[in-house]
XYZ file of C-alpha atoms in Angstrom:
716
model
C 1.412 -43.720 10.028
C -1.908 -45.169 8.874
C -3.252 -43.730 5.659
C -6.903 -42.987 5.043
C -6.458 -44.534 1.612
C -3.856 -47.328 1.746
C -1.948 -47.474 -1.474
C -1.025 -51.103 -0.947
C -4.562 -52.082 -1.894
C -4.298 -50.239 -5.176
C -0.676 -50.880 -6.098
C 0.700 -54.255 -5.125
C 4.069 -53.158 -6.530
C 5.601 -50.846 -3.904
C 8.178 -49.448 -6.287
C 5.407 -48.270 -8.578
C 3.541 -46.675 -5.718
C 6.545 -44.790 -4.355
C 6.941 -42.725 -7.524
C 3.889 -40.586 -6.711
C 3.367 -39.591 -3.116
C 0.077 -38.129 -1.916
C 0.226 -36.067 1.256
C -1.393 -38.622 3.510
C 1.088 -41.337 2.545
C 4.078 -39.446 4.007
C 4.803 -40.213 7.640
C 5.169 -36.770 9.259
C 4.488 -36.034 12.908
C 2.864 -32.686 13.666
C 3.900 -30.409 16.500
C 1.446 -30.548 19.381
C 1.323 -27.543 21.699
C 0.968 -28.431 25.392
C -2.161 -27.102 27.117
C -1.711 -23.712 28.813
C -1.859 -23.487 32.586
C -2.968 -19.910 33.188
C -1.797 -19.872 36.802
C 1.716 -21.041 35.895
C 1.938 -18.579 33.003
C 0.985 -15.653 35.271
C 3.491 -16.682 37.935
C 6.316 -17.079 35.409
C 5.555 -13.749 33.745
C 5.414 -11.970 37.097
C 8.689 -13.497 38.254
C 10.411 -12.657 34.979
C 9.091 -9.089 35.089
C 10.313 -8.506 38.649
C 13.778 -9.845 37.893
C 14.262 -8.003 34.612
C 12.702 -4.610 35.436
C 16.000 -2.650 35.775
C 17.322 -4.106 32.534
C 14.045 -3.423 30.785
C 14.094 0.204 31.909
C 17.577 0.589 30.448
C 16.587 -1.044 27.175
C 13.438 1.084 27.038
C 15.506 4.238 27.458
C 17.904 3.228 24.689
C 15.007 2.242 22.405
C 13.168 5.510 23.046
C 16.315 7.597 22.429
C 18.410 5.777 19.799
C 20.877 8.673 19.869
C 22.279 7.115 23.066
C 23.249 4.091 21.006
C 24.937 5.627 17.962
C 26.319 8.935 19.269
C 29.003 7.359 21.556
C 30.229 5.380 18.522
C 30.178 8.404 16.210
C 33.109 8.356 13.764
C 34.267 11.962 13.789
C 36.817 11.745 10.981
C 34.470 9.817 8.715
C 31.110 11.479 9.364
C 31.566 14.970 10.807
C 32.520 16.938 7.692
C 29.735 15.442 5.600
C 27.137 16.045 8.322
C 28.196 19.686 8.778
C 28.239 20.508 5.051
C 24.960 18.719 4.430
C 23.347 20.362 7.464
C 24.300 23.839 6.311
C 22.988 23.215 2.789
C 19.712 21.676 4.000
C 19.292 24.524 6.504
C 19.756 27.145 3.792
C 17.264 25.399 1.491
C 14.805 25.079 4.382
C 14.624 28.840 4.991
C 12.680 29.819 1.849
C 10.584 26.634 1.953
C 9.599 27.290 5.576
C 8.382 30.774 4.726
C 6.608 29.623 1.556
C 4.893 26.624 3.141
C 3.637 28.817 5.984
C 1.356 30.570 3.507
C 0.161 27.172 2.321
C -0.798 26.278 5.898
C -2.512 29.695 6.317
C 0.109 30.780 8.888
C 2.500 33.674 9.360
C 6.018 33.012 7.983
C 7.681 32.799 11.408
C 5.731 29.653 12.335
C 7.211 27.693 9.447
C 10.698 28.446 10.777
C 9.624 27.324 14.265
C 8.250 24.041 12.919
C 11.455 23.116 11.105
C 13.683 24.185 14.007
C 12.038 22.115 16.760
C 11.242 18.955 14.806
C 14.871 18.573 13.643
C 16.111 18.530 17.248
C 13.514 16.021 18.449
C 14.036 13.737 15.470
C 17.792 13.804 16.138
C 17.138 12.345 19.602
C 14.496 9.755 18.751
C 14.959 8.591 15.148
C 16.421 5.306 13.966
C 16.778 6.533 10.377
C 20.152 8.059 9.475
C 18.982 9.987 6.423
C 15.381 11.148 6.889
C 14.995 14.920 6.892
C 11.870 16.035 8.745
C 10.174 19.386 8.479
C 7.339 21.124 6.711
C 5.943 19.111 3.814
C 3.741 20.641 1.140
C 0.934 18.078 1.187
C 0.674 18.192 4.975
C 0.735 22.002 4.917
C -2.116 21.957 2.421
C -4.184 19.677 4.672
C -3.381 21.823 7.713
C -4.378 24.932 5.776
C -7.705 23.411 4.759
C -8.538 22.571 8.362
C -7.390 25.982 9.626
C -9.474 27.888 7.074
C -12.514 25.803 7.919
C -12.175 26.729 11.584
C -11.491 30.388 10.754
C -14.733 30.587 8.797
C -16.608 28.858 11.603
C -15.228 31.445 14.058
C -16.356 34.325 11.801
C -12.993 35.595 10.633
C -12.828 37.220 7.172
C -10.420 36.143 4.452
C -7.994 38.988 5.120
C -7.360 39.499 8.825
C -8.129 42.758 10.504
C -8.097 42.770 14.308
C -11.221 40.930 15.448
C -12.453 39.959 18.895
C -13.126 36.309 19.542
C -15.634 35.509 22.264
C -13.832 32.413 23.482
C -10.675 34.421 24.110
C -12.244 37.621 25.445
C -13.309 35.680 28.516
C -9.648 35.177 29.295
C -8.915 38.841 28.756
C -7.162 38.143 25.458
C -7.633 39.769 22.060
C -6.825 37.492 19.116
C -6.612 38.463 15.458
C -6.844 36.122 12.472
C -3.167 35.067 12.549
C -3.323 34.357 16.271
C -6.432 32.202 15.941
C -4.958 30.406 12.910
C -1.886 29.232 14.838
C -4.111 28.206 17.769
C -6.058 25.923 15.433
C -2.856 24.637 13.830
C -1.186 23.785 17.158
C -4.303 21.990 18.414
C -4.463 20.064 15.152
C -0.745 19.263 15.320
C -1.070 18.007 18.888
C -3.787 15.554 17.838
C -1.737 14.457 14.813
C 1.221 13.657 17.049
C -0.984 11.908 19.611
C -2.464 9.662 16.924
C 0.990 8.820 15.579
C 2.402 7.960 19.025
C -0.614 5.762 19.777
C -0.209 3.992 16.433
C 3.424 3.384 17.303
C 2.669 2.067 20.805
C -0.071 -0.246 19.540
C 2.019 -1.242 16.513
C -0.571 -0.103 13.985
C 1.957 0.481 11.241
C 0.130 -2.073 9.104
C -2.318 0.731 8.256
C 0.250 2.073 5.814
C -0.048 -1.210 3.873
C -3.338 0.085 2.483
C -1.544 3.147 1.080
C 0.043 1.556 -1.970
C 2.689 3.318 -4.025
C 0.300 4.183 -6.915
C -2.227 5.490 -4.391
C 0.311 7.707 -2.619
C 1.798 8.894 -5.904
C -1.633 9.827 -7.256
C -2.563 11.509 -3.976
C 0.628 13.601 -3.963
C 0.113 14.582 -7.613
C -3.502 15.565 -6.975
C -2.531 17.511 -3.867
C 0.224 19.200 -5.893
C -2.366 20.419 -8.391
C -4.401 21.770 -5.490
C -1.321 23.471 -4.017
C -0.344 25.082 -7.325
C -3.926 26.264 -7.784
C -3.996 27.779 -4.288
C -0.793 29.740 -5.056
C -2.180 31.365 -8.202
C -3.680 34.270 -6.274
C -0.243 35.067 -4.835
C 1.536 34.595 -8.169
C -0.905 36.908 -9.980
C -1.489 39.295 -7.078
C -5.253 38.668 -6.964
C -7.523 39.341 -4.000
C -9.751 36.276 -4.232
C -11.047 34.071 -1.401
C -9.456 30.724 -0.662
C -11.906 28.039 -1.683
C -12.430 24.965 0.488
C -14.293 21.685 0.159
C -15.433 19.760 -2.889
C -14.695 21.476 -6.196
C -12.321 24.008 -4.602
C -9.792 23.682 -7.447
C -12.426 24.293 -10.132
C -13.948 27.216 -8.248
C -10.513 28.771 -7.687
C -9.712 28.683 -11.395
C -13.115 30.213 -12.134
C -12.275 33.007 -9.689
C -8.864 33.475 -11.322
C -10.289 33.832 -14.834
C -13.129 36.026 -13.578
C -10.657 38.472 -12.000
C -8.026 38.665 -14.724
C -8.631 42.412 -14.980
C -7.517 42.796 -11.353
C -4.094 41.210 -11.817
C -1.275 43.109 -10.125
C 1.171 43.757 -12.957
C 4.108 44.122 -10.569
C 3.444 40.707 -9.011
C 2.870 39.143 -12.425
C 6.170 40.447 -13.832
C 8.069 39.465 -10.684
C 6.585 35.951 -10.777
C 7.430 35.545 -14.455
C 11.040 36.635 -13.925
C 11.397 34.332 -10.919
C 10.043 31.379 -12.918
C 12.364 32.088 -15.840
C 15.320 32.097 -13.450
C 14.306 29.141 -11.255
C 12.985 26.580 -13.733
C 16.144 26.180 -15.871
C 18.380 26.000 -12.796
C 16.060 23.432 -11.176
C 16.166 21.323 -14.337
C 19.960 21.576 -14.503
C 20.206 20.566 -10.832
C 18.139 17.454 -11.580
C 20.056 16.564 -14.733
C 23.521 16.903 -13.203
C 22.803 15.929 -9.607
C 25.150 12.941 -9.935
C 28.040 15.211 -10.958
C 27.268 18.164 -8.691
C 28.251 17.677 -5.064
C 26.001 20.545 -4.009
C 22.940 21.735 -5.984
C 22.741 25.458 -6.584
C 20.401 27.013 -3.926
C 18.316 28.915 -6.442
C 15.408 29.517 -4.016
C 17.627 31.361 -1.556
C 19.268 33.334 -4.381
C 15.879 34.424 -5.763
C 14.606 35.367 -2.292
C 17.649 37.542 -1.534
C 17.560 39.309 -4.905
C 13.771 39.753 -4.868
C 13.829 41.128 -1.317
C 16.519 43.675 -2.207
C 14.746 44.778 -5.385
C 11.376 45.038 -3.616
C 12.927 47.045 -0.784
C 14.875 49.567 -2.861
C 12.153 50.069 -5.492
C 9.415 50.159 -2.844
C 7.032 47.786 -4.668
C 4.594 47.732 -1.743
C 3.905 51.474 -1.724
C 4.173 52.184 -5.457
C 2.439 49.140 -6.942
C 0.428 47.791 -3.979
C 2.358 44.520 -4.103
C 1.779 42.132 -1.181
C 4.814 41.548 1.043
C 5.596 39.329 4.038
C 5.675 42.219 6.480
C 7.156 42.112 9.942
C 8.746 38.803 10.926
C 9.621 38.854 14.631
C 12.932 37.624 15.978
C 13.488 35.241 18.867
C 11.012 32.744 20.281
C 7.540 33.201 21.649
C 6.769 31.830 25.113
C 5.508 28.229 24.983
C 1.767 27.871 25.080
C -0.461 24.830 25.377
C -2.780 24.039 22.467
C -6.313 25.354 22.741
C -7.995 22.374 24.382
C -11.436 23.646 23.398
C -10.518 23.128 19.735
C -9.333 19.531 20.182
C -12.759 18.064 19.615
C -13.371 20.079 16.436
C -10.027 19.205 14.801
C -9.771 15.569 15.960
C -11.317 14.221 12.752
C -9.177 16.411 10.484
C -6.043 15.132 12.235
C -6.583 11.486 11.257
C -5.642 11.683 7.529
C -2.778 14.075 8.319
C -1.391 11.596 10.855
C -1.667 8.689 8.429
C -0.020 10.526 5.535
C 2.699 11.879 7.819
C 3.763 8.547 9.279
C 3.384 6.758 5.922
C 5.786 9.190 4.251
C 8.237 9.050 7.175
C 8.293 5.263 7.527
C 8.470 4.585 3.783
C 11.390 6.985 3.283
C 13.183 5.561 6.328
C 12.892 2.013 4.963
C 13.999 3.042 1.452
C 17.216 4.731 2.593
C 17.934 2.100 5.247
C 17.825 -0.591 2.583
C 19.994 1.486 0.264
C 22.715 2.076 2.876
C 22.561 -1.283 4.642
C 21.178 -0.584 8.104
C 17.897 -1.322 9.863
C 15.176 0.967 11.166
C 12.374 0.385 13.639
C 9.035 1.349 12.126
C 7.473 1.512 15.596
C 10.148 3.892 16.853
C 9.881 5.987 13.677
C 6.151 6.441 14.282
C 6.794 7.447 17.892
C 9.580 9.802 16.795
C 7.497 11.623 14.204
C 4.615 11.726 16.668
C 6.809 13.455 19.244
C 8.020 15.805 16.477
C 4.421 17.011 16.360
C 3.358 16.813 20.024
C 6.247 18.786 21.566
C 6.480 21.543 18.877
C 2.713 22.099 19.173
C 3.520 23.820 22.491
C 5.957 26.116 20.657
C 3.715 27.586 17.926
C 4.510 24.970 15.275
C 2.367 23.002 12.845
C 2.469 19.429 11.508
C 5.638 18.027 9.954
C 6.980 14.764 8.558
C 9.870 13.468 6.447
C 10.111 15.295 3.124
C 11.351 13.470 0.039
C 13.089 16.430 -1.602
C 15.112 17.440 1.460
C 15.900 13.817 2.296
C 17.348 13.260 -1.170
C 19.333 16.492 -0.847
C 20.594 15.450 2.571
C 21.773 12.073 1.291
C 23.378 13.455 -1.864
C 25.398 16.059 0.059
C 27.137 13.501 2.277
C 25.036 13.215 5.443
C 25.615 10.030 7.436
C 23.740 10.596 10.720
C 21.016 12.743 12.259
C 23.697 15.134 13.565
C 22.959 16.821 10.244
C 19.613 17.929 11.728
C 21.308 19.751 14.597
C 23.446 21.706 12.119
C 20.310 22.637 10.125
C 18.633 23.769 13.348
C 21.617 26.025 14.122
C 21.251 27.655 10.688
C 17.524 28.213 11.340
C 18.349 29.555 14.804
C 20.549 32.239 13.266
C 17.657 33.244 11.026
C 15.218 33.306 13.939
C 17.500 35.383 16.144
C 18.733 38.000 13.685
C 18.045 37.522 9.960
C 14.243 37.075 9.867
C 13.351 40.839 9.874
C 15.373 41.290 6.683
C 12.624 39.468 4.771
C 10.130 42.271 5.514
C 9.959 43.457 1.878
C 9.842 39.985 0.317
C 6.869 39.736 -2.058
C 4.411 36.922 -1.388
C 4.319 36.179 -5.127
C 7.920 34.927 -4.820
C 6.812 32.501 -2.113
C 3.984 31.314 -4.357
C 6.419 30.686 -7.211
C 8.787 28.746 -4.932
C 5.935 26.588 -3.665
C 4.588 25.880 -7.153
C 7.981 25.033 -8.693
C 8.872 22.679 -5.830
C 5.993 20.437 -6.977
C 7.017 20.193 -10.617
C 8.339 16.635 -10.088
C 4.915 15.510 -8.842
C 3.229 17.046 -11.891
C 5.701 15.257 -14.163
C 4.260 11.963 -12.902
C 1.620 12.379 -15.623
C 4.312 11.416 -18.115
C 4.823 8.080 -16.349
C 1.213 6.932 -16.721
C 1.652 5.295 -20.182
C 4.473 3.136 -18.818
C 2.417 2.394 -15.713
C -0.515 1.356 -17.937
C 1.679 -1.146 -19.771
C 2.875 -2.618 -16.477
C -0.414 -2.729 -14.564
C -3.744 -1.339 -15.719
C -5.258 -1.740 -12.267
C -2.498 0.297 -10.574
C -2.915 3.005 -13.212
C -6.624 3.198 -12.434
C -5.827 3.527 -8.721
C -3.382 6.348 -9.548
C -5.931 8.264 -11.624
C -8.743 7.827 -9.113
C -6.466 8.949 -6.273
C -5.255 11.946 -8.265
C -8.726 13.046 -9.391
C -10.363 12.475 -6.004
C -7.739 14.487 -4.109
C -7.916 17.254 -6.727
C -11.629 17.579 -7.445
C -13.048 16.728 -4.011
C -10.598 17.477 -1.191
C -7.439 16.032 0.317
C -9.132 14.227 3.232
C -12.110 12.846 1.328
C -9.895 12.116 -1.669
C -7.624 9.976 0.499
C -10.620 8.037 1.826
C -12.016 7.539 -1.686
C -8.603 6.367 -2.910
C -8.207 3.807 -0.122
C -11.730 2.465 -0.681
C -11.186 2.192 -4.440
C -7.828 0.491 -3.944
C -9.400 -2.074 -1.616
C -12.227 -2.642 -4.101
C -9.607 -3.331 -6.770
C -8.017 -5.944 -4.516
C -11.413 -7.538 -3.902
C -12.163 -7.487 -7.627
C -8.842 -9.178 -8.360
C -9.638 -11.963 -5.905
C -13.221 -12.297 -7.122
C -12.268 -12.730 -10.758
C -8.691 -14.023 -10.822
C -6.942 -15.674 -13.708
C -8.062 -19.261 -14.269
C -6.384 -21.450 -16.851
C -5.500 -24.949 -17.981
C -1.929 -26.174 -17.762
C 0.097 -28.116 -20.292
C 3.330 -30.054 -19.904
C 6.661 -28.721 -21.108
C 8.049 -31.483 -23.325
C 10.475 -33.799 -21.585
C 10.123 -32.128 -18.167
C 7.973 -32.250 -15.056
C 7.018 -28.586 -15.519
C 3.456 -27.491 -16.289
C 2.654 -24.019 -17.602
C -0.257 -21.887 -18.795
C -1.546 -23.034 -22.182
C -2.831 -19.563 -23.075
C 0.492 -17.884 -22.379
C 3.015 -20.330 -23.813
C 3.242 -22.270 -27.057
C 4.492 -25.803 -27.680
C 2.997 -27.308 -24.542
C 1.791 -30.902 -24.545
C -1.719 -31.786 -23.440
C -1.852 -34.780 -21.117
C -4.311 -37.248 -22.730
C -7.668 -37.518 -20.931
C -6.469 -35.347 -18.025
C -7.283 -31.679 -17.407
C -5.024 -29.617 -15.142
C -6.834 -26.535 -13.840
C -5.165 -23.683 -11.943
C -7.008 -20.971 -10.011
C -4.663 -18.034 -9.357
C -6.182 -16.915 -6.078
C -7.379 -18.125 -2.715
C -10.734 -19.880 -2.763
C -13.310 -18.236 -0.500
C -16.964 -17.220 -0.388
C -16.634 -14.234 -2.763
C -15.219 -16.172 -5.736
C -16.747 -19.638 -5.296
C -19.203 -19.164 -8.173
C -16.454 -17.855 -10.454
C -14.305 -20.871 -9.544
C -17.029 -23.296 -10.594
C -18.008 -21.436 -13.751
C -14.410 -21.161 -15.012
C -13.739 -24.790 -14.091
C -16.694 -25.963 -16.156
C -15.764 -23.616 -19.000
C -12.085 -24.575 -19.159
C -12.602 -28.323 -18.839
C -15.656 -28.347 -21.084
C -17.420 -30.664 -18.625
C -20.313 -29.549 -16.453
C -21.009 -32.585 -14.228
C -24.636 -31.601 -13.616
C -25.389 -31.484 -17.358
C -23.464 -34.694 -18.023
C -25.326 -36.472 -15.241
C -28.641 -35.290 -16.697
C -27.656 -36.619 -20.138
C -26.649 -39.956 -18.637
C -30.004 -40.294 -16.934
C -31.839 -39.418 -20.138
C -29.902 -42.011 -22.130
C -30.490 -44.674 -19.510
C -34.174 -43.865 -19.357
C -34.546 -44.039 -23.141
C -32.657 -47.331 -23.309
C -34.902 -48.859 -20.669
C -38.081 -47.594 -22.278
C -38.312 -49.949 -25.300
C -41.784 -48.726 -26.272
C -40.641 -45.228 -27.192
C -37.201 -46.156 -28.470
C -38.111 -45.665 -32.129
C -39.502 -42.186 -31.548
C -36.538 -40.986 -29.476
C -33.720 -42.814 -31.219
C -32.372 -39.684 -32.859
C -32.162 -37.726 -29.590
C -30.851 -40.765 -27.779
C -28.017 -41.168 -30.289
C -27.255 -37.465 -30.080
C -26.944 -37.654 -26.289
C -24.768 -40.751 -26.563
C -22.465 -38.912 -28.968
C -22.200 -36.036 -26.512
C -21.299 -38.382 -23.680
C -18.757 -40.287 -25.748
C -17.053 -37.021 -26.725
C -16.018 -36.500 -23.087
C -12.555 -38.019 -23.092
C -11.698 -37.211 -19.496
C -10.951 -39.572 -16.664
C -9.109 -37.281 -14.203
C -9.197 -33.623 -13.170
C -6.222 -32.092 -11.328
C -6.658 -28.793 -9.482
C -3.379 -26.936 -8.988
C -3.717 -25.158 -5.610
C -0.292 -23.492 -5.633
C -1.814 -19.974 -5.779
C -4.354 -20.644 -3.016
C -2.982 -18.985 0.108
C -6.060 -19.979 2.063
C -9.392 -21.759 1.643
C -12.315 -20.869 3.885
C -15.217 -23.106 4.904
C -17.217 -22.133 1.811
C -14.233 -22.914 -0.410
C -13.870 -26.299 1.311
C -17.531 -27.036 0.554
C -16.934 -26.122 -3.090
C -13.986 -28.517 -3.311
C -16.064 -31.293 -1.753
C -18.930 -30.555 -4.116
C -16.567 -30.557 -7.097
C -15.078 -33.883 -6.050
C -18.495 -35.487 -5.560
C -20.072 -34.060 -8.738
C -17.231 -35.186 -10.970
C -17.042 -38.488 -9.127
C -20.680 -39.240 -10.018
C -19.836 -39.111 -13.717
C -16.677 -41.199 -13.322
C -14.063 -38.422 -13.254
C -11.590 -38.396 -10.385
C -10.505 -35.102 -8.775
C -6.952 -34.633 -7.502
C -5.459 -31.693 -5.618
C -1.823 -30.648 -6.042
C 0.588 -28.119 -4.495
C -1.553 -27.340 -1.444
C 0.257 -25.342 1.241
C 0.307 -26.616 4.848
C -2.569 -24.430 6.051
C -4.809 -25.615 3.208
C -3.831 -29.232 3.867
C -4.678 -28.809 7.524
C -8.078 -27.364 6.625
C -8.727 -30.284 4.285
C -7.990 -32.719 7.094
C -10.091 -30.854 9.661
C -12.923 -30.565 7.162
C -12.820 -34.340 6.489
C -12.119 -33.832 2.826
C -10.195 -37.118 2.731
C -12.956 -39.176 4.323
C -15.945 -40.852 2.675
C -16.576 -41.549 -0.969
C -15.688 -45.220 -0.476
C -11.953 -44.617 -0.234
C -11.909 -43.166 -3.730
C -8.376 -42.475 -4.895
C -9.550 -39.185 -6.416
C -9.642 -37.681 -2.969
C -5.870 -37.671 -2.685
C -3.793 -34.491 -2.693
C -0.264 -34.530 -4.088
C 2.913 -32.568 -3.531
C 3.259 -31.691 -7.227
C 1.205 -31.653 -10.394
C 3.497 -34.217 -12.008
C 2.944 -36.657 -9.133
C -0.794 -36.264 -9.561
C -0.555 -36.777 -13.335
C 1.581 -39.912 -12.912
C -0.759 -41.317 -10.295
C -3.871 -40.628 -12.400
C -2.415 -42.228 -15.533
C -1.344 -45.384 -13.729
C -4.642 -45.705 -11.933
C -6.487 -45.366 -15.232
C -4.219 -47.967 -16.850
C -4.807 -50.341 -13.941
C -8.581 -49.992 -14.198
C -8.401 -50.473 -17.959
C -6.439 -53.708 -17.472
C -8.937 -54.898 -14.874
C -11.862 -54.214 -17.201
C -10.064 -55.969 -20.038
C -9.346 -58.996 -17.839
C -12.946 -59.072 -16.635
C -14.160 -58.956 -20.255
C -11.840 -61.769 -21.283
C -12.884 -63.841 -18.270
C -16.599 -63.421 -19.020
C -16.081 -64.335 -22.696
C -14.149 -67.462 -21.701
C -16.884 -68.435 -19.253
C -19.593 -68.081 -21.876
C -17.580 -70.191 -24.328
C -17.109 -72.906 -21.715
C -20.804 -72.977 -20.905
C -21.703 -73.388 -24.587
C -19.259 -76.304 -24.925
C -20.804 -78.012 -21.924
C -24.271 -77.661 -23.378
C -23.157 -79.176 -26.631
């Protein structure tokens, strides 16, 4: 392979040349793709499609319903007992959470039970994860509740629902109260959430979750937890205050709470305090000894049973005006399509709910799949959770996703497959068919306490921020911005603000990355950061500069400024000084007047002991056209003042761009235009080239002196 810069002209000794190999001296043949014939491609694709259609339909069916793959190979002796025990425990824990989270979503308690029942069955059929536990999730319920309340206000419903006629439903001969209209909004919203998630799965848009980093999600969940706890204060204290929505809702709610302290229901306050005193220690003990306890104590269910009995026999509702759940119907309501007229109004609200829902589901699926050594399909998981929202929306259910707390409980209690979800659904079915009316006297303050305590782990994330700050200050800032935005503004806008701020942080990191000079580790071919490590050797008259980011239009100026600062050589200023010195030397008439400044400039030029500059490109994932122009400009500017520029550790895509951009052409075959496979190769090459030029200059000086001496002898 012919080289643009033949080394044989520079190094007659081939053994010396072979010790440092620039890229263009290695004989490698690139892959060349044959030109596409569109007609042949279409014919081949059509033929292949016709032949493989039956097989593809079978594979599609097995991919859409993974249960067909693993259920025939189900190991009964190994898995069944653990799945049954875990399913019963998760089902029991789900009962109080379903009722409590219904209030959070501004729904009647029965709809929370519906949501958990249907989504478990669908996820059993369509999921690839063995351990995810889907159902109502607090953050999603909060976002659903915000959207529902917004639509209730727009429809003219008051905060507390008396029977009210709605014009859109009267035309159909139907009378709808506040609870009826609330579930209509929720099912329409849930349908759109599921539709978005299925479309994202079909079009493989799972990369969207990449923009939801772990600090961002953690901060968002913590901020939403603060909002959830704040929204439950009116139930915990028994206050009749409106539910605030929009920006500043948390602040306004606390103002309402403190303004109405005189109206606190003492019965609800005492009940809430007793429930907290009972639940908090047991919750803490469950967390501390979860590795030793096979089954955590179901304190929520215990508190609900005891509180319901006490409220019923002491008649708290009549005597102390304490709010209770009221009538919870048994059985199932007839399926009903979402209200299509509301689709347009809730379509925007469904977008952040869909993103958060699939992000939580996919991330949990990948975590537990990695832990237990199996694989999951992110595309299928998105379709599965989407169908867990689309189908239940016809059965009076609201949005659901995988929940971390229940998933951890499911794993810790021995679940191995999604058969666990069927067992949980059977437990919920028993409640729906016969047990639900028994919760008539349950105080709503108990549900508020359960909801608030379930988010204590998210609130405890505040204690992790000092450690996070030591690890990464930028991630800590993302966490705080996400937490504050989702708390002070709203969940939807807070999520958007968090994503934008996170992306700005990434841009800022690439605009002002770390730039440093490298030194050699003694006796090795390793070069490290001089600012970070001690006892590194400087290579004489060579500067090795590393830019820890890709080079593109946004950081080109920072690249040049840090390069000039680190090397101490600005080629434009040096070139100006050289021209001034040359001009003053040529102008003999003014030499006496400018001698001082001329000597000063000469001293400055002589202090530049640099003959080669090596740019370590190992951190440059890509270089755009502007970055290529900067590299060319750097090479030419330093070349004008006699300093060669070498590139090292370029990846294949950068090397290809350099070739396409003609970086290796021109400049009179200057060796400084070479790029090397390693920094050490570049250093070795630069030193030997400098030594060769020094020898040539010395030989030329000796030859000229000898010639002058010979001429003088001839004259004599």
